[in-house]
Structure formats: structure tokens, C-alpha cells
Coordinates of C-alpha atoms and ligand atoms in Angstrom, one line a residue:
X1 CA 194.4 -10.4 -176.0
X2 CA 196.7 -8.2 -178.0
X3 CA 196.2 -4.8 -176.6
X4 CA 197.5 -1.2 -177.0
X5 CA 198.8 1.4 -174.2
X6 CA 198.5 4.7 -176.6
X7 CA 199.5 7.8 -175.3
X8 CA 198.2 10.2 -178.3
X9 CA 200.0 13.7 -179.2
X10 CA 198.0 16.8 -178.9
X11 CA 198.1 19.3 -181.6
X12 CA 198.7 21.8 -179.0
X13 CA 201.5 21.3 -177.4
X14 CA 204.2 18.6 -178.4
X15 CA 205.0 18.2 -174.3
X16 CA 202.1 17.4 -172.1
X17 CA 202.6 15.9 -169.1
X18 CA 200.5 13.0 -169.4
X19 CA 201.6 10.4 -166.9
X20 CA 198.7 12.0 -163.5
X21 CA 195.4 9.9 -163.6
X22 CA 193.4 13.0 -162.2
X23 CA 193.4 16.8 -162.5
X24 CA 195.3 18.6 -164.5
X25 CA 197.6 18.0 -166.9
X26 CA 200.7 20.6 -168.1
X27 CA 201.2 21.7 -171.7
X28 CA 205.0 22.7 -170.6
X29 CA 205.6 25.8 -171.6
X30 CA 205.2 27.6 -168.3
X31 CA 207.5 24.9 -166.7
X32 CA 210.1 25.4 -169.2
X33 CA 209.3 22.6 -172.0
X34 CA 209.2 19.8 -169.5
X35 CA 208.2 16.4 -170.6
X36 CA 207.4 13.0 -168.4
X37 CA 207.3 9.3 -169.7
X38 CA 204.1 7.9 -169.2
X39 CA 205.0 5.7 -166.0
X40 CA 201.1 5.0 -164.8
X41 CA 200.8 4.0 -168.0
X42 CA 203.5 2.0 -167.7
X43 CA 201.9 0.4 -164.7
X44 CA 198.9 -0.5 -166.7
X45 CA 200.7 -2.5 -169.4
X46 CA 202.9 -4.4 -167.1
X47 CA 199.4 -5.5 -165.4
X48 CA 198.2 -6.5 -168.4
X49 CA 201.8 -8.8 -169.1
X50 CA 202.0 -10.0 -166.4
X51 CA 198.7 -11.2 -166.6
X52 CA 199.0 -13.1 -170.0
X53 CA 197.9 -10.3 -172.5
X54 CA 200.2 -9.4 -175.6
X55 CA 200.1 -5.9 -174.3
X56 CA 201.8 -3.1 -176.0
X57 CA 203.0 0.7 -174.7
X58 CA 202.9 3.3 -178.0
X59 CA 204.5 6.6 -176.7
X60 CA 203.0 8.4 -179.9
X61 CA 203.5 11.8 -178.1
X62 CA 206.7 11.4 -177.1
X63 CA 207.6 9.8 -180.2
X64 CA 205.6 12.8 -181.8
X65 CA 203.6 10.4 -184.0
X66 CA 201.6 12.0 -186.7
X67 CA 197.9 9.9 -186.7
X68 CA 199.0 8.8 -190.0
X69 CA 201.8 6.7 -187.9
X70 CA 199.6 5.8 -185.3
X71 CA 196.9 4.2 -187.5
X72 CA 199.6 2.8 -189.8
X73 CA 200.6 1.2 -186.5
X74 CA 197.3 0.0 -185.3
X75 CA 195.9 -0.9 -188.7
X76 CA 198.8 -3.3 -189.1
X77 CA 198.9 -4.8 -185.2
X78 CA 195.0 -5.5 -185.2
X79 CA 194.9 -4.6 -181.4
X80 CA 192.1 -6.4 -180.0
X81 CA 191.8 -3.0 -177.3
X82 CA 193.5 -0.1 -177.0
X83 CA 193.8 2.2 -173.6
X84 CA 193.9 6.2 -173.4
X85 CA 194.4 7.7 -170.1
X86 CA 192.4 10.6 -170.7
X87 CA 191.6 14.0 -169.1
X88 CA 189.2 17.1 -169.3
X89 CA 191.0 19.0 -171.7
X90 CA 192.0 15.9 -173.8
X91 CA 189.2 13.9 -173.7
X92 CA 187.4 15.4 -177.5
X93 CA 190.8 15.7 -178.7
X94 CA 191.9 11.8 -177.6
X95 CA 187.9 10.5 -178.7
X96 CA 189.1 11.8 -182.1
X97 CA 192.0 10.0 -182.1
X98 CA 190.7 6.6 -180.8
X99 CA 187.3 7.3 -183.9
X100 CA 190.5 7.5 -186.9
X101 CA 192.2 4.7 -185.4
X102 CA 188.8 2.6 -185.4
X103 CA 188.4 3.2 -188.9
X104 CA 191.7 1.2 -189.7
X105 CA 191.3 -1.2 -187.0
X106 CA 186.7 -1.7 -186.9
X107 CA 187.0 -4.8 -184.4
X108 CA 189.4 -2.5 -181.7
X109 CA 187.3 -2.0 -178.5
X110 CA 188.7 1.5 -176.8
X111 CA 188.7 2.4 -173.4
X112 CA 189.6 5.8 -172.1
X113 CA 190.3 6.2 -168.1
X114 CA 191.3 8.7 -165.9
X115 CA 189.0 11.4 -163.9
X116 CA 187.2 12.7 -166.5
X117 CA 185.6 9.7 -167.4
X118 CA 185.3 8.9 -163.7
X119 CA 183.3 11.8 -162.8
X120 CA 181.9 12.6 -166.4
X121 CA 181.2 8.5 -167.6
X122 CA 177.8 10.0 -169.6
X123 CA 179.5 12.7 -171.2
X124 CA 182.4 10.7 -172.4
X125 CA 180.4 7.0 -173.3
X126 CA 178.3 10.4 -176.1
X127 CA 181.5 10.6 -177.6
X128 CA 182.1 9.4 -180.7
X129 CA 185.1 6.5 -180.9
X130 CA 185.0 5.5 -177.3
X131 CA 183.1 2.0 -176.1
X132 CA 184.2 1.7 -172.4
X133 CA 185.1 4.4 -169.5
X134 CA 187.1 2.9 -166.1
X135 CA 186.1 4.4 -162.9
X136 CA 189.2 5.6 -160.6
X137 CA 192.3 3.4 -160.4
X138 CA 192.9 1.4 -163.7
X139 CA 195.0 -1.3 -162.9
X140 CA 192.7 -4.3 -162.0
X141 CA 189.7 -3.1 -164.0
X142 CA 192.0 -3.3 -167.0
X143 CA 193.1 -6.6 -166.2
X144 CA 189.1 -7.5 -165.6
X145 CA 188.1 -5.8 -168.5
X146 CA 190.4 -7.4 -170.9
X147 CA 189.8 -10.7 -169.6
X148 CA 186.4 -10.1 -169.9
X149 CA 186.6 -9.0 -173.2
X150 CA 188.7 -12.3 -174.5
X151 CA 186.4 -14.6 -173.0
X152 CA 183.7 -12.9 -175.4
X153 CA 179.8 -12.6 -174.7
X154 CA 178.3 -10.6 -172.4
X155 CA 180.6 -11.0 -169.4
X156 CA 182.4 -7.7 -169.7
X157 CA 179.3 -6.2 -168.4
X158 CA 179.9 -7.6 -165.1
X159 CA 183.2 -5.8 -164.9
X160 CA 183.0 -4.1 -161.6
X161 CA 184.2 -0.2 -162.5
X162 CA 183.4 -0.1 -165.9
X163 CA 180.5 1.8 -167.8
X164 CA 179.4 1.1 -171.0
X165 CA 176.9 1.6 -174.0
X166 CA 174.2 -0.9 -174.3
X167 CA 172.3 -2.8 -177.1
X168 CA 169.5 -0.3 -176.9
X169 CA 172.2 3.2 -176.8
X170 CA 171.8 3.6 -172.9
X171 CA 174.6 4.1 -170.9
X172 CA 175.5 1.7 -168.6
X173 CA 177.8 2.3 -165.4
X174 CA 178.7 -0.4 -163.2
X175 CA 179.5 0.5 -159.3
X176 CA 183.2 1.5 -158.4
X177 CA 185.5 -1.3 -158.2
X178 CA 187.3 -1.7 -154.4
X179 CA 190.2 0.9 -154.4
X180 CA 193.7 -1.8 -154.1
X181 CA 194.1 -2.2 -150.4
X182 CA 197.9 -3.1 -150.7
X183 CA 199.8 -1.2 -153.1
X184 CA 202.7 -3.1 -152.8
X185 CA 200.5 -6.3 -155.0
X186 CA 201.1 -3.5 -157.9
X187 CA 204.5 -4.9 -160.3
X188 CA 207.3 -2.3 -160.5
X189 CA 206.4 -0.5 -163.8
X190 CA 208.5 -2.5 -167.0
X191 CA 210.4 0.6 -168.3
X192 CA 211.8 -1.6 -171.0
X193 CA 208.9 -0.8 -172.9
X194 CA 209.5 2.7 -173.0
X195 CA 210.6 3.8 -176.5
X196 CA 214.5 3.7 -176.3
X197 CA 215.5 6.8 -178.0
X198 CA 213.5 9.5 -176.4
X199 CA 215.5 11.4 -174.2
X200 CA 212.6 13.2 -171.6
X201 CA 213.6 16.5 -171.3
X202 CA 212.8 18.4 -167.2
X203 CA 215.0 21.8 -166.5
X204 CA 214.4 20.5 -162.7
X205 CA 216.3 17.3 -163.4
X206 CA 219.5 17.3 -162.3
X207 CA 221.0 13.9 -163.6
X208 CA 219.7 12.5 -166.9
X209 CA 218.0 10.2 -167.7
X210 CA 215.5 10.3 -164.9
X211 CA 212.2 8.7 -164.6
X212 CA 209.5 8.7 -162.9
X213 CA 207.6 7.1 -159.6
X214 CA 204.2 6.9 -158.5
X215 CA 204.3 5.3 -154.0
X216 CA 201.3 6.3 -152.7
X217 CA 197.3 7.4 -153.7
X218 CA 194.9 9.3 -152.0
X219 CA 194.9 12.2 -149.8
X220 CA 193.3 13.4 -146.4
X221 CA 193.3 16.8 -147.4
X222 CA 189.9 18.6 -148.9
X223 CA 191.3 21.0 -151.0
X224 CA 188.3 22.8 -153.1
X225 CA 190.1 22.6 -156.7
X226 CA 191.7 19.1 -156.2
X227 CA 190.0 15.6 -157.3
X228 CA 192.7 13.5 -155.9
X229 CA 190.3 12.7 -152.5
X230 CA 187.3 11.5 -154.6
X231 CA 189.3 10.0 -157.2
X232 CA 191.8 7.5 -155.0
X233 CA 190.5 8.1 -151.6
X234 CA 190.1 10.1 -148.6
X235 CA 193.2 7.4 -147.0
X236 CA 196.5 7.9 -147.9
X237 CA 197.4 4.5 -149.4
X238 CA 201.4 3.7 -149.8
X239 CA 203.8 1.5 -150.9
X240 CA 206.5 0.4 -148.4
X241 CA 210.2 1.4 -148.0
X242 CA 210.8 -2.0 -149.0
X243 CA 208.8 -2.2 -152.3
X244 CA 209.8 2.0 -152.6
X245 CA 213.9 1.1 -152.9
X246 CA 213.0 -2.2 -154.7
X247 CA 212.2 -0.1 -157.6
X248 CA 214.6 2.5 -157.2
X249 CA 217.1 -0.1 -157.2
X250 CA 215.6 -1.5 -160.9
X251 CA 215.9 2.1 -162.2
X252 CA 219.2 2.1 -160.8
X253 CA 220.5 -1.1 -162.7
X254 CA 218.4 0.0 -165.8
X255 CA 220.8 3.2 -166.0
X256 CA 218.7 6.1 -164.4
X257 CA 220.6 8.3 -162.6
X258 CA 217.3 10.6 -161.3
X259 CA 213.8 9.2 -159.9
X260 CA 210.9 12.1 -159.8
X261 CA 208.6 10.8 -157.4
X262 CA 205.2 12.1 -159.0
X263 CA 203.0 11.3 -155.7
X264 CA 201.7 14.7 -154.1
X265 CA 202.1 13.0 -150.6
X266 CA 205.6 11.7 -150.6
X267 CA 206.2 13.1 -146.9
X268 CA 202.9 12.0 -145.8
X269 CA 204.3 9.7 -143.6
X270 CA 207.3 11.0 -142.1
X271 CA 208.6 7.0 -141.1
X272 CA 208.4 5.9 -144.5
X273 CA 210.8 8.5 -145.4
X274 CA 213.3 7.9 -143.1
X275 CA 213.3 4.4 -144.0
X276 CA 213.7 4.7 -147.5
X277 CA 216.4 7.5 -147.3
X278 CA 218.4 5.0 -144.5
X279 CA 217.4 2.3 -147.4
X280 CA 218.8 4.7 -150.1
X281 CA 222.5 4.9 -148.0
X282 CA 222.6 1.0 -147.1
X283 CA 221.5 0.2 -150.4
X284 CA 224.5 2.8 -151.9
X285 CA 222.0 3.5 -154.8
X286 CA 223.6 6.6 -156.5
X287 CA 220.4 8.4 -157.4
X288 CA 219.7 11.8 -157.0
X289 CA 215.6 12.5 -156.3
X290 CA 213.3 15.1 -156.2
X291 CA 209.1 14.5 -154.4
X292 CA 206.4 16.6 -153.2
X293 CA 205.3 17.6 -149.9
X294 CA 202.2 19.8 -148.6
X295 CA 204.2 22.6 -146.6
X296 CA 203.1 20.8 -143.2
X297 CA 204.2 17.6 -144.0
X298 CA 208.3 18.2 -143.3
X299 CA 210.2 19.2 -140.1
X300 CA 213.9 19.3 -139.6
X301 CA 215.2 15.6 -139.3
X302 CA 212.8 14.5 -142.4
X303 CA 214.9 17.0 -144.6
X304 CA 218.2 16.5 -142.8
X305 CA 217.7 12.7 -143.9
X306 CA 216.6 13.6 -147.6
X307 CA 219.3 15.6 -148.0
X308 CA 221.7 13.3 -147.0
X309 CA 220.0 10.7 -148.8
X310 CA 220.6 12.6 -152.5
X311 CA 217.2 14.8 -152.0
X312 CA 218.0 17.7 -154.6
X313 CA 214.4 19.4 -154.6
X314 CA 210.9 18.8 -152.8
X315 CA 207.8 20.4 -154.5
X316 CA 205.5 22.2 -152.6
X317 CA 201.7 23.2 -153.1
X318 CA 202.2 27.3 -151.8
X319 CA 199.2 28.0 -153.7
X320 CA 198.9 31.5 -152.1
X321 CA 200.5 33.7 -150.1
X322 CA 197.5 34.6 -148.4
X323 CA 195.5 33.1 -145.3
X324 CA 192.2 34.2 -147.0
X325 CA 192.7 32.4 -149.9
X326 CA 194.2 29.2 -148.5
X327 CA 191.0 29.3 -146.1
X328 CA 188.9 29.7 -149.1
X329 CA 189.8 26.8 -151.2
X330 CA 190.6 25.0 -147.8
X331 CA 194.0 24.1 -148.3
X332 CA 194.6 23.3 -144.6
X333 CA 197.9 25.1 -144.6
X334 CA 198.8 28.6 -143.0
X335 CA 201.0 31.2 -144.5
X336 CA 203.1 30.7 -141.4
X337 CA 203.9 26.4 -141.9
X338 CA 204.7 27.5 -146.4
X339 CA 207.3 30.7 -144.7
X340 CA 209.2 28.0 -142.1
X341 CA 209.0 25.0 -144.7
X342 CA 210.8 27.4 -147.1
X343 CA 213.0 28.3 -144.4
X344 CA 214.4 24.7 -143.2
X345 CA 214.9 24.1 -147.0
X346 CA 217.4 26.6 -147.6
X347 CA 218.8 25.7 -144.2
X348 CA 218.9 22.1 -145.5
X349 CA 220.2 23.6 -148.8
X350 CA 217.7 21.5 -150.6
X351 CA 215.8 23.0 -153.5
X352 CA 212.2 24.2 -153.9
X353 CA 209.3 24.5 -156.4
X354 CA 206.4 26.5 -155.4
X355 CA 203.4 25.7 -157.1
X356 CA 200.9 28.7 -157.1
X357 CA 197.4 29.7 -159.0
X358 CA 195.6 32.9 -158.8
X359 CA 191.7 33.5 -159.4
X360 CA 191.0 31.6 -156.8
X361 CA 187.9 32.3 -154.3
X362 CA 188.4 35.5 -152.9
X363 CA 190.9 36.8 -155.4
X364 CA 191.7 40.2 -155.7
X365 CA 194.3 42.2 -157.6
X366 CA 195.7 42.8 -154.2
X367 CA 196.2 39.4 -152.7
X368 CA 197.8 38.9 -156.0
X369 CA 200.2 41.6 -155.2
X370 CA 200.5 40.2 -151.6
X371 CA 201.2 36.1 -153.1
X372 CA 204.0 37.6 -155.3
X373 CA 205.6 39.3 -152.7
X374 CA 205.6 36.5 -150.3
X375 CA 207.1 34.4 -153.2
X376 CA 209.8 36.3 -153.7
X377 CA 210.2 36.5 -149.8
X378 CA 210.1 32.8 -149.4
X379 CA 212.8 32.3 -152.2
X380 CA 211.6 29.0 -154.4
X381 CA 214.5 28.0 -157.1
X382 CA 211.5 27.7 -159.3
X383 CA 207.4 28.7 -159.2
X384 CA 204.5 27.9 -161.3
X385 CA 201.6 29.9 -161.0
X386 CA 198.4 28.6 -163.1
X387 CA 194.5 30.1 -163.0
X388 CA 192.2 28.2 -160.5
X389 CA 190.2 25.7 -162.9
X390 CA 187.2 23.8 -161.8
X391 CA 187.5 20.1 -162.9
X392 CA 185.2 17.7 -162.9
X393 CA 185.4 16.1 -159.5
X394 CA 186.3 18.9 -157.8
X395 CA 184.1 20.7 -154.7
X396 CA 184.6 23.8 -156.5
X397 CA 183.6 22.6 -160.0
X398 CA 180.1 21.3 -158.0
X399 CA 179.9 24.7 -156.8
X400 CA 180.1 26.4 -160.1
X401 CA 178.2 24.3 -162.1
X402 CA 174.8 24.5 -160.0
X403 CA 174.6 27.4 -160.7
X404 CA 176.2 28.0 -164.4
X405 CA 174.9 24.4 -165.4
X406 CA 176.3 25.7 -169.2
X407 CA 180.2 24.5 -168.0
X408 CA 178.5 20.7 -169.1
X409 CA 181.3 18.8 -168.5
X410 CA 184.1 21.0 -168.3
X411 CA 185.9 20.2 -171.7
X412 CA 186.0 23.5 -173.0
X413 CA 189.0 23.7 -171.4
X414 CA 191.1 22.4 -174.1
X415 CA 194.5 22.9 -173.9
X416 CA 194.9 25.9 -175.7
X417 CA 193.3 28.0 -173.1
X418 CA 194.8 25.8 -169.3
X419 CA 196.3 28.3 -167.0
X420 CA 196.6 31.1 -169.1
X421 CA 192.8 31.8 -169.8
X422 CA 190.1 32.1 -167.3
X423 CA 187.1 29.5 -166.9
X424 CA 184.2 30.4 -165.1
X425 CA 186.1 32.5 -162.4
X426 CA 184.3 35.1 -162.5
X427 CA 181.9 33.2 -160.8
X428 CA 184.2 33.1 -157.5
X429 CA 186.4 36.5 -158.1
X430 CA 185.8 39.7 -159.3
X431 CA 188.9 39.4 -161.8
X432 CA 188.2 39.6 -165.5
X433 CA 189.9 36.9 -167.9
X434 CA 192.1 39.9 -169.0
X435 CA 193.6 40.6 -165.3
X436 CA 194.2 37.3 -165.2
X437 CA 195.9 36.3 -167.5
X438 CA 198.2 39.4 -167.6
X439 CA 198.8 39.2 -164.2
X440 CA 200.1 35.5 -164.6
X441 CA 202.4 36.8 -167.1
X442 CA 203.2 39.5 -165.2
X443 CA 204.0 37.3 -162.1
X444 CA 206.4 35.1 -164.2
X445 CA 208.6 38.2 -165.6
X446 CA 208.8 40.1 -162.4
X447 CA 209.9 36.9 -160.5
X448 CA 212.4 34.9 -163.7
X449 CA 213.8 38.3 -164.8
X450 CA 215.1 39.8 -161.8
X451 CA 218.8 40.6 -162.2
X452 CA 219.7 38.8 -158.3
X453 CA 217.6 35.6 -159.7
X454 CA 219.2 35.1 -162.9
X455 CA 223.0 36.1 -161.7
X456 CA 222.0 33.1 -158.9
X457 CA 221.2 30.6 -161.4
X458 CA 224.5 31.8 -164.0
X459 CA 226.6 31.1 -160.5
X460 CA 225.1 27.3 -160.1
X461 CA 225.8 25.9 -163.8
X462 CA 228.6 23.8 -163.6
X463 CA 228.6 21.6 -166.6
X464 CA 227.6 21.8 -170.2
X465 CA 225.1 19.2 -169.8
X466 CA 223.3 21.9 -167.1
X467 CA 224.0 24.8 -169.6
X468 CA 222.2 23.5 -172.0
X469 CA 219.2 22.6 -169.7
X470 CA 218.9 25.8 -168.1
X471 CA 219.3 27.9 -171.4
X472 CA 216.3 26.0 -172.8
X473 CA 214.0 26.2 -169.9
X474 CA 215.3 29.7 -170.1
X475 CA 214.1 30.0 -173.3
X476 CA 210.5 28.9 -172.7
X477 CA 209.8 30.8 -169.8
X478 CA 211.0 33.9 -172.1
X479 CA 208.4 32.9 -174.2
X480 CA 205.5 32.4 -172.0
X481 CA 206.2 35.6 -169.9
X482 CA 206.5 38.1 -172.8
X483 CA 203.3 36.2 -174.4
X484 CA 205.6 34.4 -177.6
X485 CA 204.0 31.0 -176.4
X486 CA 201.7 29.5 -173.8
Ligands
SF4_501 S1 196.8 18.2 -150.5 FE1 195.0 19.1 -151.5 S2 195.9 19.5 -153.6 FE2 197.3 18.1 -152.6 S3 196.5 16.0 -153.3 FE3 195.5 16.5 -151.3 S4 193.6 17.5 -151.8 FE4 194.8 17.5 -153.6

């Protein structure tokens, strides 16, 4: 079957990170403009090849499509299925999308996936311009799907993780699909199909181009706010060293010079690290790299050997600088393991991003306060601090919506409002949407726009590549923290 990857622009923001199958998704601006190709997506469509479909990646964000192009596109391809990887505050805007392309293309079966239709398959299947929803990881259900769909008749109704609109206008949902045991069965994503003349832009990147990685799913952790657990699993699933430097090698030889590892639990296991990064010297790949680590998932020899190994930066979920907090939204962490993972860093002399968010349970103008001064205590090179949000899947979205049944399926969260805007936490902290949203610009300007900060960051630029980078992350931050853009 002829089908279509689409990755469809948002008209609010021309950068949102698109490419994580669960949770949240970034509009940008707070993290300086940043931009990611679509590399699960990528996964998806290489599936799909290599299992005998005419399958086709569309980029129509990055590309910044208008949905004249798009349906220009599809009317004249005749797709036989296209694929959105959708989320909560996409999914009206993407069912929009997919019902204009439908009206050039009537035969096209769409299929959105992703957490939102995991954990919301009623809601979605009622909107307009979408036939199918996949449950949790996409890969083989896809492949089912569309094979099911290209032998004709009734048989795509047997597709195990699939849900679907009947004859009669009911909803059916089929049970999950088994989670992929080996992840090493997955292809290395074909980045040949990526659009050739988008350049993705990331102020954290160091060496460009870059792209991305996904090497492991699931999570052990029970983090309130997070549907990673339910989505891939309460086991941490990975790919090997082996398969790991395979790829890195591919990006290598494709002309990548940075690989973002996208996985929240690159460290997870601290073996598997110190493979790859020995892999990563034997090998002589010349690739710089950046991952992401929960605060307790790194010690001393793990970061000597990333370093060493061309480690540049390791994102960490900090979330808050306070015990209460972390306790509250059970994080697992203690103030104590963020303050000594911070430390070895700079001892290290690798970088750090500290991801934060305020309004969470508990909140309080003064544990605020308290997160920001441990923040600048702990000294990231770069924060992000975004407003608890209960999403679908989450512990804490089950929480709120028993008793505010009115947050339906959490999609008035569009875009225009993530991070910056409160959504339903009043129902877990006595902070108004107002204090909260002027405390997260706050936090940004008192933090970006301190004289030490910016005289540290003049002091690292050392090429006109890196000038330019820095001066247009600058930029957006400016914009978000003295409320020009959000
Ligand atoms: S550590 Fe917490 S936030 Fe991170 S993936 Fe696991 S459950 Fe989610």
C-alpha cells in the first residue's frame, strides 16, 4: 500500500517538537526556537519499507507546508493511508488536518497514534477525519494494520492494538498489542527520507547537523505527571551497545556530526553506557552527544567515560528544588542525589539542562522561591521550567479528573496555552493561573539575565557558527521572559 508519514504544521508555533510518542510536546520558544526531525516517525516508515509498503515521510512542519501544499500533495499521490503521530494539544488541530486532506483524497484511511489516542481512543475515534487510533508503540501495529488494510474486507478488525468505528457508529477497541520484547528487531531509522534541505535548528547542539535517537522505552519510575510507565511499560526495554553504535556509525557516514539521544533513561543502565562510550572510542566515531538521565542514574566513572567518549551535555529531570514537591508527584529523587549529580558534572566539565515545572502538588509561592534558588545554586548551562499539566495517562490527570470530570479529555490544552497557562492546578495548589504564569516568566529573566550568566556564555563562543546559535536562542528566550512570545 502507498502510504503517508505526515507530520502536520501547527498554526501555533512553526517549531514543535514532534518526534516523543507520549506526553508533552514543546512549542520552542521557551527552549530557544529549538526544532527536532521526526525520527520515531522515521522508525515508522522504515517498518513500513521494509515491509513492502510504498511508504512515504512528509515533513510538512518542518518544511512549513501550508494545507494547500499538503493536500496538493496528497490529492495527487492518492495515499492509500496516511499516519499522524498525535498528542493532547494537537489532536483537534491534526483531526482537522487529516478531514481537509480527506476531501482531496475520499478513499485515504487515517490513523492517528500516540498517547492521546492510547488513553483517550473514544474521544479521538468522535473526531471528525480520523478512522483508526493505535494503542502504545506503533511500529508492528502499523505494519499489521496496513497489511490488513491491503488485503481488504474485514480483517483489519482483528488488528491487535487498534480501535476503530464500526458499521453501526460504535467504537471499537481491540486489546493492546504485546509491547516489542527485543528492541534490537526495530531497523535503524532511514534518514534518507528526511527532507534534504531543512537544516533543524537546537541552541544545545553543538555540531550541526545532528539528529536524533530513540535506545530504550519504558520506565520504572512512577512519576505522578508522567505517562511514559503506562504508555511503554513499567520495564525499561533497551537496545544493545551493539545495535546503539550500529546506528551511530550510519549517522556518522550519512554526515552527522551530533546524535541527541531522545530516551529519558539513557543511563538507566550504567553497563550499557560504558560499552557504547568504549564502542564510541574503538569505533573512532567523531560524534559529539548529548542524553538524559534521572539525577540518580550517574556516578563518577559513568560520566568520566561519557566525557571522554564526546558526552557534551546530559539532561536532567530537577523538577524541583524541594523534597516536598519531589515527594508529592513521587519523583523518587532527593534534593540531595539533583545537588551531587550537578556537582560531578561540572567536575566532569560536562554540561547540564535542568528541566523544572512549578504548580505542582503542594506548590507554594515559597517553594517556588526555594526551586529557583537551588537552581541557580546547582548551576545548569540551561533550565526549562514549564506548569505541571495533567495528561491523559497520567496518575495525576486520574486524580483531577474524578473529581472535575469537565477536563473531558484534556484537549483544551492546545498549544497556545502549554506551560505558560494554568490547567486545572488549582485543583492541587493554591496558585492562581496569574502567579503562575508570571512566576515562570519571572524564573526565566532572573536566571538568563544575570550579568555572571550571560558574561559566562560571551566567554564560551568560539566560532561564528556558535555565535549565531546562541544569539538566536538568545533572542527567544528574550522574548518569552519579557512576554513578546510564548
Ligand atoms: S523518571 Fe518519571 S518523568 Fe522520567 S520517564 Fe520515568 S516516570 Fe516519566
Amino acid at each position: 500500500m502507498k502510504t503517508l508519514t505526515l507530520i502536520p504544521p501547527s498554526k501555533f508555533s512553526k517549531n514543535v517538537a514532534r518526534d516523543l510518542v507520549y506526553g508533552c510536546w514543546c512549542k520552542g520558544k521557551r527552549i530557544a526556537g529549538i526544532q527536532f526531525p521526526p525520527v520515531s516517525q522515521l522508525m515508522v516508515t522504515t517498518v513500513l519499507k521494509e515491509n513492502g509498503h510504498d511508504a512515504h515521510l512528509l515533513d510538512a512542519a518542518g518544511l512549513q507546508y501550508s494545507l494547500d501544499q499538503i493536500k496538493e500533495q496528497v490529492g495527487r499521490e492518492q495515499y492509500g493511508a496516511c499516519i499522524v503521530l498525535t498528542s493532547t494539544m494537537t489532536v483537534q488541530e491534526d483531526a482537522d488536518i487529516l478531514n481537509e486532506l480527506k476531501q482531496v483524497n475520499p478513499g485515504m484511511k487515517t490513523i492517528v497514534t500516540g498517547s492521546q489516542p492510547t488513553f483517550m481512543p473514544h474521544a479521538t475515534l468522535a473526531r471528525k477525519g480520523i478512522d483508526f487510533v493505535a494503542l502504545r508503540e506503533q511500529e508492528y501495529i502499523l505494519r499489521d494494520l496496513i497489511a490488513a488494510l491491503d488485503q481488504g474486507g474485514d480483517a483489519f478488525k482483528k488488528v491487535l492494538g487498534v480501535g476503530f468505528r464500526d458499521e453501526n457508529g460504535q467504537d471499537v477497541i481491540n486489546p493492546y498489542a504485546p509491547l516489542i520484547k527485543d528492541l534490537d528487531e526495530l531497523p535503524i531509522a532511514d534518514r534518507t527520507m528526511l527532507p534534504q534541505d531543512i537544516d533543524y535548528f537546537n541552541p544545545i547542539i553543538k555540531r550541526m547537523p545532528f539528529t536524533t535517537m530513540f535506545t530504550t522505552r519504558g520506565c520504572t519510575a512512577k512519576c505522578t505527571y508522567c505517562s511514559s510507565p503506562p504508555f511503554y511499560g513499567e520495564k525499561v526495554r533497551f537496545r544493545t551497545a551493539e545495535k546503539v553504535l550500529a546506528e551511530m556509525e550510519y549517522c556518522q557516514n550519512l554526515g552527522y556530526k551530533e546524535i541527541f539521544f531522545r530516551d529519558e533513561l539513557f543511563t538507566a543502565s550504567k553497563k550499557r553506557v560504558l560499552e557504547i562510550c568504549v564502542g564510541i572510542k574503538e569505533r573512532k566515531l567523531d560524534l559529539t552527544w548529548i542524553c538524559s538521565s534521572r539525577v540518580n542514574n550517574v556516578d563518577p566513572e559513568m560520566l568520566k567515560a561519557m566525557k571522554e567518549a564526546s558526552c557534551h551535555l546530559i539532561r536532567f529531570g530537577v523538577e524541583s528544588g524541594v523534597q516536598e514537591i519531589l515527594d508529592n508527584v513521587r519523583k523518587d529523587i532527593t534534593v540531595e542525589e539533583t545537588r551531587q549529580a550537578f556537582q560531578w558534572c561540572h567536575e566532569y566539565k560536562i554540561d547540564t539542562h535542568a528541566h523544572c515545572m512549578i504548580g505542582s502538588p503542594g506548590e507554594t509561592q515559597e517553594t517556588i522561591d526555594t526551586s529557583l534558588r537551588f537552581i541557580k545554586e546547582i548551576d545548569p548551562t540551561v533550565i526549562t521550567f514549564g506548569i505541571t499539566t495533567p495528561y491523559p495517562g497520567t496518575a495525576l490527570f486520574d486524580e483531577v479528573a474524578a473529581v472535575h470530570p469537565e477536563i473531558g479529555d484534556g484537549s483544551q490544552m492546545d498549544l497556545s496555552r502549554l506551560h505558560t497557562d494554568s490547567f486545572f492546578n488549582q485543583f492541587f495548589t493554591d496558585l492562581s493561573n496569574d502567579e503562575l504564569s508570571r512566576n515562570i516568566r519571572h524564573i526565566y529573566r532572573s536566571f538568563y539575565f544575570r550579568p555572571g550568566y550571560l558574561f559566562k556564555w560571551l566567554r564560551r563562543i568560539n566560532s561564528w557558527e556558535e555565535f549565531k546559535r546562541v544569539t538566536m536562542a538568545g533572542a527567544n528566550v528574550f522574548d518569552f521572559a519579557f512576554n513578546r512570545g510564548d
